[in-house]
Coordinates of C-alpha atoms in Angstrom, one line a residue:
M262 CA -22.4 -21.7 21.5
P263 CA -21.3 -20.4 25.1
V264 CA -18.8 -17.6 25.2
P265 CA -15.7 -18.8 27.6
H266 CA -13.4 -16.5 29.3
I267 CA -11.0 -14.8 26.7
R268 CA -7.4 -15.4 27.4
R269 CA -5.0 -12.6 27.7
W270 CA -2.2 -12.2 25.0
K271 CA 0.3 -10.0 23.4
P272 CA 1.6 -8.3 26.6
L273 CA 4.0 -6.2 24.4
A274 CA 1.2 -4.7 22.3
M275 CA 0.4 -1.8 24.6
T276 CA 4.0 -0.8 24.5
A277 CA 3.9 -0.8 20.8
A278 CA 0.8 1.2 20.9
A279 CA 2.3 3.8 23.2
V280 CA 5.1 4.2 20.9
L281 CA 3.0 5.0 18.0
V282 CA 0.6 7.4 19.9
G283 CA 2.1 10.4 17.8
I284 CA 1.6 8.8 14.4
T285 CA 0.5 11.2 11.6
V286 CA -2.4 10.8 9.5
P287 CA -2.5 13.4 6.6
A288 CA -5.6 15.2 5.5
A289 CA -7.9 13.0 3.4
A290 CA -6.4 12.5 -0.1
D291 CA -8.1 13.4 -3.3
A292 CA -9.4 10.1 -4.5
A293 CA -7.8 10.6 -7.8
T294 CA -4.3 11.1 -6.6
T295 CA -1.9 8.7 -5.0
A296 CA -0.6 10.1 -1.6
P297 CA 3.2 9.8 -0.8
T298 CA 4.7 6.5 0.5
P299 CA 4.4 6.5 4.3
T300 CA 7.1 7.4 6.6
A301 CA 8.4 5.9 9.7
A302 CA 9.3 9.4 11.4
A303 CA 5.8 10.7 11.4
T304 CA 4.9 12.9 14.3
G305 CA 2.0 15.1 15.6
A306 CA -1.8 14.5 16.1
Y307 CA -4.0 13.2 13.3
D308 CA -7.3 14.1 15.1
D309 CA -7.5 17.5 14.0
T310 CA -7.6 16.5 10.3
Y311 CA -8.9 13.2 9.1
Y312 CA -11.2 12.4 12.0
K313 CA -12.1 16.1 13.1
D314 CA -15.9 15.7 12.1
A315 CA -16.1 12.5 14.5
L316 CA -14.5 13.9 17.7
G317 CA -16.5 14.2 20.7
K318 CA -19.4 11.9 19.2
T319 CA -20.6 8.6 20.5
G320 CA -23.1 5.9 19.4
P321 CA -25.0 6.3 16.2
E322 CA -23.7 9.8 15.6
L323 CA -20.1 8.6 15.9
K324 CA -20.9 5.8 13.6
S325 CA -22.6 8.1 11.1
A326 CA -19.8 10.5 11.2
L327 CA -17.1 7.7 10.6
H328 CA -19.1 6.3 7.7
T329 CA -19.0 9.8 5.9
I330 CA -15.3 10.1 6.6
I331 CA -14.2 6.7 5.4
S332 CA -16.5 6.5 2.4
D333 CA -14.3 9.2 0.6
Q334 CA -12.4 6.2 -1.0
T335 CA -10.7 5.1 -4.1
K336 CA -12.2 1.7 -5.2
L337 CA -10.1 -1.2 -6.6
S338 CA -11.1 -3.7 -9.0
Y339 CA -10.7 -7.5 -7.9
D340 CA -7.6 -8.0 -10.1
Q341 CA -6.0 -4.9 -8.4
V342 CA -6.4 -6.5 -5.0
W343 CA -3.6 -9.0 -5.8
D344 CA -1.0 -6.4 -6.3
A345 CA -2.4 -4.2 -3.4
L346 CA -1.9 -7.1 -1.0
K347 CA 1.5 -7.7 -2.0
V348 CA 2.2 -4.3 -0.5
T349 CA -0.1 -4.1 2.4
D350 CA 0.8 -7.4 3.8
E351 CA 4.4 -7.5 2.9
D352 CA 6.6 -9.3 5.3
P353 CA 8.7 -6.7 7.2
A354 CA 11.6 -9.2 7.4
D355 CA 11.4 -10.3 3.7
S356 CA 10.2 -7.8 1.0
G357 CA 9.7 -10.8 -1.4
N358 CA 7.1 -12.4 0.9
V359 CA 3.7 -11.7 2.4
I360 CA 2.4 -12.8 5.8
L361 CA -0.8 -15.0 5.6
L362 CA -3.5 -13.9 8.0
Y363 CA -4.5 -17.1 9.7
T364 CA -1.4 -19.3 9.3
G365 CA 1.2 -16.4 10.0
R366 CA 3.3 -18.2 7.4
S367 CA 5.7 -16.1 5.3
Q368 CA 5.2 -16.9 1.6
S369 CA 6.5 -15.6 -1.6
K370 CA 4.4 -13.0 -3.2
D371 CA 4.5 -14.7 -6.5
S372 CA 2.9 -17.9 -5.1
N373 CA -0.6 -16.5 -5.4
G374 CA -3.3 -18.4 -7.2
G375 CA -5.8 -21.2 -6.6
D376 CA -3.6 -24.3 -6.1
P377 CA -3.0 -26.0 -2.7
D378 CA -0.4 -24.3 -0.8
Q379 CA -0.7 -21.2 -2.8
W380 CA -2.1 -18.0 -1.3
N381 CA -5.5 -16.3 -2.3
R382 CA -7.7 -13.4 -1.3
E383 CA -9.5 -14.1 1.9
H384 CA -12.6 -12.0 2.6
V385 CA -12.6 -11.6 6.3
W386 CA -16.2 -10.4 6.1
A387 CA -17.3 -13.5 4.1
K388 CA -18.5 -12.3 0.8
S389 CA -21.8 -14.5 1.0
H390 CA -22.9 -12.6 4.1
G391 CA -24.8 -9.9 2.2
D392 CA -24.2 -11.7 -1.2
F393 CA -21.7 -8.9 -2.5
G394 CA -19.2 -11.5 -4.1
T395 CA -16.3 -9.8 -5.6
A396 CA -17.9 -6.8 -7.0
T397 CA -16.2 -3.5 -6.8
G398 CA -17.2 -2.1 -3.5
P399 CA -17.3 -4.5 -0.5
G400 CA -16.1 -7.3 -2.4
T401 CA -12.8 -5.4 -3.3
D402 CA -12.2 -3.4 -0.1
I403 CA -8.7 -4.3 1.0
H404 CA -9.4 -3.4 4.6
H405 CA -11.0 -6.8 5.0
L406 CA -9.1 -8.8 2.3
R407 CA -6.1 -10.5 3.4
P408 CA -3.5 -13.0 1.9
E409 CA -4.3 -16.6 3.1
D410 CA -3.5 -20.2 2.3
V411 CA -5.9 -21.6 -0.2
S412 CA -7.0 -24.7 1.9
V413 CA -7.2 -22.6 5.1
N414 CA -9.3 -20.0 3.4
S415 CA -11.6 -22.7 2.4
T416 CA -11.6 -24.2 5.9
R417 CA -12.8 -20.9 7.2
G418 CA -15.2 -20.6 4.4
N419 CA -18.2 -18.2 5.3
K420 CA -18.3 -19.2 8.9
D421 CA -18.9 -16.5 11.7
F422 CA -16.3 -15.9 14.3
D423 CA -16.4 -17.2 17.8
N424 CA -14.3 -19.0 20.4
G425 CA -13.9 -22.9 20.3
G426 CA -13.6 -25.8 18.0
S427 CA -11.0 -28.3 16.9
A428 CA -7.5 -27.3 15.8
V429 CA -7.0 -26.4 12.1
G430 CA -4.2 -28.7 11.1
E431 CA -2.5 -26.3 8.5
A432 CA -2.9 -23.3 10.7
P433 CA -1.9 -24.0 14.4
G434 CA -3.6 -21.8 16.8
N435 CA -6.7 -21.5 14.8
L436 CA -9.9 -23.5 15.8
T437 CA -13.1 -24.1 13.8
D438 CA -16.3 -26.1 14.1
S439 CA -19.5 -26.4 12.0
D440 CA -20.6 -22.8 12.3
S441 CA -17.6 -20.7 13.5
F442 CA -13.8 -19.9 13.2
E443 CA -11.4 -18.7 15.8
P444 CA -8.3 -17.1 14.6
R445 CA -4.9 -17.4 16.2
D446 CA -4.3 -15.0 19.1
A447 CA -1.9 -12.7 17.2
V448 CA -4.7 -11.5 14.8
K449 CA -7.8 -11.9 17.0
G450 CA -8.1 -7.9 17.2
D451 CA -7.1 -7.5 13.6
V452 CA -10.1 -9.8 12.6
A453 CA -12.4 -7.8 14.8
R454 CA -11.5 -4.4 13.7
M455 CA -11.8 -5.5 10.0
I456 CA -15.4 -6.7 10.7
L457 CA -16.3 -3.6 12.4
Y458 CA -14.8 -1.3 9.7
M459 CA -16.9 -3.1 7.1
A460 CA -20.1 -2.4 9.3
V461 CA -19.3 1.3 9.4
R462 CA -18.1 1.7 5.7
H463 CA -20.8 -0.3 4.0
D464 CA -24.2 0.6 5.2
G465 CA -26.4 -0.3 2.4
E466 CA -25.6 2.5 -0.1
D467 CA -24.4 1.8 -3.8
G468 CA -26.9 -1.0 -4.2
F469 CA -25.2 -3.3 -1.6
A470 CA -26.6 -4.7 1.6
D471 CA -26.4 -2.9 4.9
L472 CA -23.6 -4.9 6.7
E473 CA -24.0 -5.1 10.5
P474 CA -22.3 -7.3 13.2
N475 CA -24.6 -9.4 15.5
D476 CA -24.2 -11.8 18.4
K477 CA -25.1 -14.9 16.7
V478 CA -23.4 -17.6 14.4
D479 CA -24.6 -19.5 11.5
N480 CA -25.8 -16.2 9.9
G481 CA -25.6 -17.8 6.4
S482 CA -26.4 -15.2 3.6
A483 CA -27.7 -12.6 5.9
P484 CA -25.6 -9.3 5.8
A485 CA -24.4 -10.1 9.3
I486 CA -21.5 -11.5 11.0
G487 CA -21.0 -12.6 14.8
R488 CA -20.4 -13.0 17.5
L489 CA -20.2 -9.2 18.4
S490 CA -19.5 -9.8 22.0
V491 CA -16.6 -12.1 21.2
L492 CA -15.2 -9.6 18.5
K493 CA -15.4 -6.7 21.1
Q494 CA -13.2 -8.8 23.5
W495 CA -10.9 -9.6 20.8
S496 CA -10.4 -6.2 19.9
D497 CA -9.9 -5.2 23.5
E498 CA -7.4 -7.9 24.3
D499 CA -5.5 -7.8 21.1
P500 CA -4.7 -4.1 20.4
P501 CA -3.3 -2.8 17.2
D502 CA 0.2 -3.8 16.6
M503 CA 2.9 -2.4 14.3
F504 CA 2.0 -4.6 11.4
E505 CA -1.8 -3.7 11.5
K506 CA -0.9 0.1 11.9
N507 CA 1.6 0.0 9.0
R508 CA -1.1 -1.8 6.7
N509 CA -3.7 0.7 7.5
Q510 CA -1.3 3.6 6.6
A511 CA -0.3 1.8 3.4
I512 CA -4.0 1.5 2.3
Y513 CA -4.5 5.2 3.1
D514 CA -1.4 6.4 1.3
Q515 CA -1.2 4.2 -1.7
F516 CA -4.5 2.5 -2.6
Q517 CA -7.9 3.4 -1.1
H518 CA -7.0 6.7 0.6
N519 CA -9.3 5.9 3.6
R520 CA -8.7 4.4 7.0
N521 CA -9.9 1.9 9.4
P522 CA -10.9 4.1 12.4
F523 CA -10.7 1.1 14.9
I524 CA -7.0 0.8 14.3
D525 CA -6.4 4.6 14.8
H526 CA -8.9 4.7 17.7
P527 CA -9.8 1.2 19.2
E528 CA -11.7 2.9 22.0
W529 CA -14.3 3.7 19.3
V530 CA -15.5 0.1 19.3
G531 CA -17.0 0.5 22.7
A532 CA -18.2 4.0 21.9
I533 CA -20.4 2.5 19.0
W534 CA -21.2 -1.0 20.2

């Protein structure tokens, strides 16, 4: 599938990013202890603490250093994911709702399940790509698990990510074809950074497959997802916004106590790939 020119969007995103340059990331938490609730008035630099062993590195050395850092993690069960997503993906305008990833719809936290128009747990790195299922580990890592409409989740299925396709009726702005899925503009970068987080965090230890992005689609059950070239463009053109940054902080503070480094440092995408 050819890769067309990527559209430019979210012109205000860089302004939001500039406002948040001073966000604080506390030193890594003890895996057995829940850290305090995040505060909006965080100040100072986080590089000297959480990411100190990765600074100045590039390529495989950076990837290896980040893997070591983010592998210090509390793991959730698949049942615990339900409650975690009700916190991490809460609608800032309505505390009783979550925001669904692809549709962008605000929906009651209590309408989760398996029926049409309910929301369920979308594995952004499709769980069949590496065959990890819902096992504790990559199958329950909430850095890539998001609330999504049941039928839209089914439409995405285990397709790779790429540009193009036909409109998804229930999710305006999303496109799909036989072997790929293109999310709406507002979450293209989010999707890319979740995929790349998974490739750094889950590298073949603990009996699971070594997850790696590639520049193909139709990867099937191989532990790979593409297209890497498109994901890199999405990450570049859709930088982290407030919702994504707050989600990363909530995961760190309240649940897994690890971070997605590509939300904190989007420039590390190009430094590794």
